PDB file of C-alpha atoms in Angstrom:
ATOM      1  CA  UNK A   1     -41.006 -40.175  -1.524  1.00  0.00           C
ATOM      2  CA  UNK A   2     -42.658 -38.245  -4.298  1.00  0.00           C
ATOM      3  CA  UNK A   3     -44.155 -35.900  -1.924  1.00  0.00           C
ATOM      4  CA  UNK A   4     -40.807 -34.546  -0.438  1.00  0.00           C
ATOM      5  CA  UNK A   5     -40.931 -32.984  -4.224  1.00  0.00           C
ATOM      6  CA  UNK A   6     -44.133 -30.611  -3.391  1.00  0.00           C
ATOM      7  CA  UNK A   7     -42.244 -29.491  -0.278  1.00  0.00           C
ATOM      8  CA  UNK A   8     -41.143 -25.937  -0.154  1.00  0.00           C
ATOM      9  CA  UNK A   9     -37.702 -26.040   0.666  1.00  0.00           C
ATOM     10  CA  UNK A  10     -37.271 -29.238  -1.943  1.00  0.00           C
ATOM     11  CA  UNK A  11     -34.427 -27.970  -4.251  1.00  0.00           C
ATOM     12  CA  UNK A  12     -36.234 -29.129  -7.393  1.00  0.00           C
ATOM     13  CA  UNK A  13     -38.898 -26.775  -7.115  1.00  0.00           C
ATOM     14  CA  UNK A  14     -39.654 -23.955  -9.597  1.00  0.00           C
ATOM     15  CA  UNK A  15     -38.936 -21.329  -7.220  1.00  0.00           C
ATOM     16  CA  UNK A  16     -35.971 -22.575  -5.582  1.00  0.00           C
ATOM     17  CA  UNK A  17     -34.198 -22.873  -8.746  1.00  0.00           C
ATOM     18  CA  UNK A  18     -35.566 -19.614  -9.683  1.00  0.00           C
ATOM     19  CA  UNK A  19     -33.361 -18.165  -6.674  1.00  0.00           C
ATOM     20  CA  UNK A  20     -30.413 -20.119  -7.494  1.00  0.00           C
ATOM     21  CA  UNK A  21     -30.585 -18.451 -10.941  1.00  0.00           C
ATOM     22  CA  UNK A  22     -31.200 -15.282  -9.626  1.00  0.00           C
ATOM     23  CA  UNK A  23     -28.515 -15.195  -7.104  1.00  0.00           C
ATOM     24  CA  UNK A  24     -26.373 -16.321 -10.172  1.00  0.00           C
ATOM     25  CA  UNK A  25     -26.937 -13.587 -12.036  1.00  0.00           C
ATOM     26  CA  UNK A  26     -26.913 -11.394  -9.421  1.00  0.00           C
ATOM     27  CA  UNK A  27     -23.146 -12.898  -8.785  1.00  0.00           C
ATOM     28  CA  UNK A  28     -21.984 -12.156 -12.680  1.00  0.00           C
ATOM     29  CA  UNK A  29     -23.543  -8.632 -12.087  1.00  0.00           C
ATOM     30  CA  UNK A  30     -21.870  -7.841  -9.146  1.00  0.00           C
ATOM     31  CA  UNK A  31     -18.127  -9.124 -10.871  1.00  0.00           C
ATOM     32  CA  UNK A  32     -18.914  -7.438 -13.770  1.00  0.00           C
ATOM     33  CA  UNK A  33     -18.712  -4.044 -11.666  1.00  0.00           C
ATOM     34  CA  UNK A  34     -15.589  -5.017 -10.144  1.00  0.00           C
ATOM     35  CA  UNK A  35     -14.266  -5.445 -12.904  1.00  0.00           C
ATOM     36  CA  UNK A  36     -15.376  -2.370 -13.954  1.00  0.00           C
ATOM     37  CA  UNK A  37     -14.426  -0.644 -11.129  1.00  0.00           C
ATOM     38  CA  UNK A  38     -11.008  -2.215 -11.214  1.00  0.00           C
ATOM     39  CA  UNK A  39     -10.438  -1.239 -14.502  1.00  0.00           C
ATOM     40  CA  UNK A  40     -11.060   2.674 -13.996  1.00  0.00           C
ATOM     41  CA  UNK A  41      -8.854   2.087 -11.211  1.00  0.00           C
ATOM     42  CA  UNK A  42      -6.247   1.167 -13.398  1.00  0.00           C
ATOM     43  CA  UNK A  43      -7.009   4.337 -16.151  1.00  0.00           C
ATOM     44  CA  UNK A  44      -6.495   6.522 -13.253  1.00  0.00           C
ATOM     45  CA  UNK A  45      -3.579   4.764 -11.971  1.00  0.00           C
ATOM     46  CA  UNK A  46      -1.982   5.031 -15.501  1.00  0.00           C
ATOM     47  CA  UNK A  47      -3.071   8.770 -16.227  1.00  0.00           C
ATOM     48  CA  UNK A  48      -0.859   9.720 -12.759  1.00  0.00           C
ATOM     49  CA  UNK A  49       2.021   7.806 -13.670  1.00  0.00           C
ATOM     50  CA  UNK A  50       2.091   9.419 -17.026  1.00  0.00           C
ATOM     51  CA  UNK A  51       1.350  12.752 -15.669  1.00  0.00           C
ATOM     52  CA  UNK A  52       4.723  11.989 -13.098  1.00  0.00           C
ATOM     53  CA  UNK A  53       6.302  11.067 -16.611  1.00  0.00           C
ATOM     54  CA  UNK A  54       5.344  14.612 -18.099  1.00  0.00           C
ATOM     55  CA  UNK A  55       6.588  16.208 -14.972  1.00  0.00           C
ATOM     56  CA  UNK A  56       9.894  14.316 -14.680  1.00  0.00           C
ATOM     57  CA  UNK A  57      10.586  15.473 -18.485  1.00  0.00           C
ATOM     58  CA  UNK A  58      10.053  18.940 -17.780  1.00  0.00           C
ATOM     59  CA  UNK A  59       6.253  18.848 -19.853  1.00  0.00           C
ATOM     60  CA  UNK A  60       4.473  20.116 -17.265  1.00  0.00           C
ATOM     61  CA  UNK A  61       5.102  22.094 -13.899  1.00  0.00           C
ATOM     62  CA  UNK A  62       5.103  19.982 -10.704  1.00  0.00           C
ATOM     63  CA  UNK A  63       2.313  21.950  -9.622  1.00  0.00           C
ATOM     64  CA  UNK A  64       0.284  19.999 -12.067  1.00  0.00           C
ATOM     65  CA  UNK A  65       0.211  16.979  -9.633  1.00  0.00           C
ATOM     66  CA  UNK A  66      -0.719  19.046  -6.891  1.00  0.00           C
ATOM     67  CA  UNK A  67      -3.859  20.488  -9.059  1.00  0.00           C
ATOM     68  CA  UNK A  68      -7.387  18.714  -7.711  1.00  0.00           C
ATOM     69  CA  UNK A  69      -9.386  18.976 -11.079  1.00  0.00           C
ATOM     70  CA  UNK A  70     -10.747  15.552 -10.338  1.00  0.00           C
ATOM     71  CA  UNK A  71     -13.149  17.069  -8.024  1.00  0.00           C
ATOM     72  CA  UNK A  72     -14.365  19.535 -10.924  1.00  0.00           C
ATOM     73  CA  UNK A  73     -15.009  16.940 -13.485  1.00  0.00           C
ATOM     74  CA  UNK A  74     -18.487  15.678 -14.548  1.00  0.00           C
ATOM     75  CA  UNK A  75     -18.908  12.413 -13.586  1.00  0.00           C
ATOM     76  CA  UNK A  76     -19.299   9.244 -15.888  1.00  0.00           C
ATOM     77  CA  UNK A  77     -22.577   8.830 -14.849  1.00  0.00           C
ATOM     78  CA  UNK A  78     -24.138  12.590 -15.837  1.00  0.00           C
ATOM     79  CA  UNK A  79     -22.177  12.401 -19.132  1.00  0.00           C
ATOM     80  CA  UNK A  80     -23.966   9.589 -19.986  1.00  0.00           C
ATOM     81  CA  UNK A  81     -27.845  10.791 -19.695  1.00  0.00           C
ATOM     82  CA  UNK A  82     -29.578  12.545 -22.139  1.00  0.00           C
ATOM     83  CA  UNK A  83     -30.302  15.958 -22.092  1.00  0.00           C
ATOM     84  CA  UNK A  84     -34.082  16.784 -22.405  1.00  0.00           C
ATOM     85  CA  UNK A  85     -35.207  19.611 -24.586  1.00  0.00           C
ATOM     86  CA  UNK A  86     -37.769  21.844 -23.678  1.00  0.00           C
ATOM     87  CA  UNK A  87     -39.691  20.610 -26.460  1.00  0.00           C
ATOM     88  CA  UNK A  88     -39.673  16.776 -25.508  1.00  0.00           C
ATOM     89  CA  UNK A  89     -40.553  18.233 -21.863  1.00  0.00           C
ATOM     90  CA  UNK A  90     -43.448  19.582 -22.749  1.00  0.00           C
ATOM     91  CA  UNK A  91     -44.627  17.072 -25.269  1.00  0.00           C
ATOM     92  CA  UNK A  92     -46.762  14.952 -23.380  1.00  0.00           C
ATOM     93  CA  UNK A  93     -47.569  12.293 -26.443  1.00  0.00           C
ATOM     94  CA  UNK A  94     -43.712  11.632 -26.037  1.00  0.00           C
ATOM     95  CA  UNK A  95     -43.758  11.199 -22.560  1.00  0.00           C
ATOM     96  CA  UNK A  96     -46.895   8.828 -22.795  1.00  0.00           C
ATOM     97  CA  UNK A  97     -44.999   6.845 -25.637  1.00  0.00           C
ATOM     98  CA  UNK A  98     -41.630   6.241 -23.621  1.00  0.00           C
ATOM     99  CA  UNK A  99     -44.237   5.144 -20.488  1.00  0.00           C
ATOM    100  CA  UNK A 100     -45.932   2.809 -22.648  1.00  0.00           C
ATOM    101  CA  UNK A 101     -42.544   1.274 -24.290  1.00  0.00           C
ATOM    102  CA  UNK A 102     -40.917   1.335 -20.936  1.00  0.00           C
ATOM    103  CA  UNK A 103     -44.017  -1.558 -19.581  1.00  0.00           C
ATOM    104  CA  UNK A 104     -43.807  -3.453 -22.533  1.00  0.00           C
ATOM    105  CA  UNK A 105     -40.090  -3.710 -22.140  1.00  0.00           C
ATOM    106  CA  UNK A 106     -40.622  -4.770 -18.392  1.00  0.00           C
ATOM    107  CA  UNK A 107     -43.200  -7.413 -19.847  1.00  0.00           C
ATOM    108  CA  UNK A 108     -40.272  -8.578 -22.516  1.00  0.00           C
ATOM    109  CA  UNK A 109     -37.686  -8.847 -20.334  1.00  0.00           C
ATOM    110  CA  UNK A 110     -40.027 -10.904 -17.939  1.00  0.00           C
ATOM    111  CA  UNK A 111     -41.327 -13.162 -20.299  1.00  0.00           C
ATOM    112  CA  UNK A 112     -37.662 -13.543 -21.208  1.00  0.00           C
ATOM    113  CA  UNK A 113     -36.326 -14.076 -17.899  1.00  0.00           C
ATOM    114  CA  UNK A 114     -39.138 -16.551 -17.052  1.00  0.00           C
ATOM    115  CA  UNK A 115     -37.997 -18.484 -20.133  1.00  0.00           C
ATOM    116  CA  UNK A 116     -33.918 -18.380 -19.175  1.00  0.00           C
ATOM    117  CA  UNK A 117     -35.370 -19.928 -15.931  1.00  0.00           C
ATOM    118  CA  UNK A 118     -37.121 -22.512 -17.425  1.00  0.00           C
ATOM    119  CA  UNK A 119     -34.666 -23.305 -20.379  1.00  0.00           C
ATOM    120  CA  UNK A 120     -32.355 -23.294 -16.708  1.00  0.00           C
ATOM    121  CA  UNK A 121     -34.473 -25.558 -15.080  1.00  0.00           C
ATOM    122  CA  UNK A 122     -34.712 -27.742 -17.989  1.00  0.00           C
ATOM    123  CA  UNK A 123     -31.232 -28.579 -18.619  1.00  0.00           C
ATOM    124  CA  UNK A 124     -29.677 -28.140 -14.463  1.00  0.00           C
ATOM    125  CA  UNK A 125     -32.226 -30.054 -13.353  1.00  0.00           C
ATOM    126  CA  UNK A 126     -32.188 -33.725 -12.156  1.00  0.00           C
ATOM    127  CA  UNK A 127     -34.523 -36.858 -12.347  1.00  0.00           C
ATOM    128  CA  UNK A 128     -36.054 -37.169  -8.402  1.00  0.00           C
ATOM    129  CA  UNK A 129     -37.057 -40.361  -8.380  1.00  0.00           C
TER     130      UNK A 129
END
């Protein structure tokens, strides 16, 4: 029965268990963004019921609630990226540097994921005997 092992759909091969690990982190990804998105959720759900709070003790003017300054506020995401300089635009032995640490952090985190996989494989798999 040892050849059912070199068959592709066998779940003891290398890259079946790759895709179960994949699909596994891929899952913890995908909850950790719910829970993320939950969570701001929640902020803004707590930022309106103290802003009713304010209103109900006379803080701020009802027509505070009505106000839609959401839509005018910078979202998360452009708050968080870096703002080039002129200087760094034009400085093309920058650019070339970030390129060049940008591959060699995709090789890393390869090499790295290929050894979670293994050190995966290693201690989910079983015996097939």
């Amino acid at each position: 029965l040892k050849f059912l092992q070199k068959k592709k759909w066998h779940p003891l091969t290398i890259e079946n268990l790759e895709a179960v690990w994949l699909a596994e982190q891929k899952h913890k990804e995908t909850k950790n963004l719910i829970k993320e998105h939950n969570k701001r959720i929640e902020e803004e759900r707590k930022d309106e019921e103290m802003k009713r709070a304010q209103v109900k003790a006379g803080l701020i003017p009802e027509s505070d609630l009505l106000k839609m300054t959401w839509m005018y506020d910078v979202p998360s995401i452009a708050q968080n990226k870096p703002s080039n300089t002129l200087e760094e635009f034009f400085n093309a032995d920058a650019e070339l540097e970030n390129v060049e640490n940008e591959d060699e952090r995709r090789k890393r985190e390869a090499k790295e994921r290929k050894d979670r996989i293994m050190w995966w494989i290693m201690n989910n798999a079983k015996d097939v005997k």
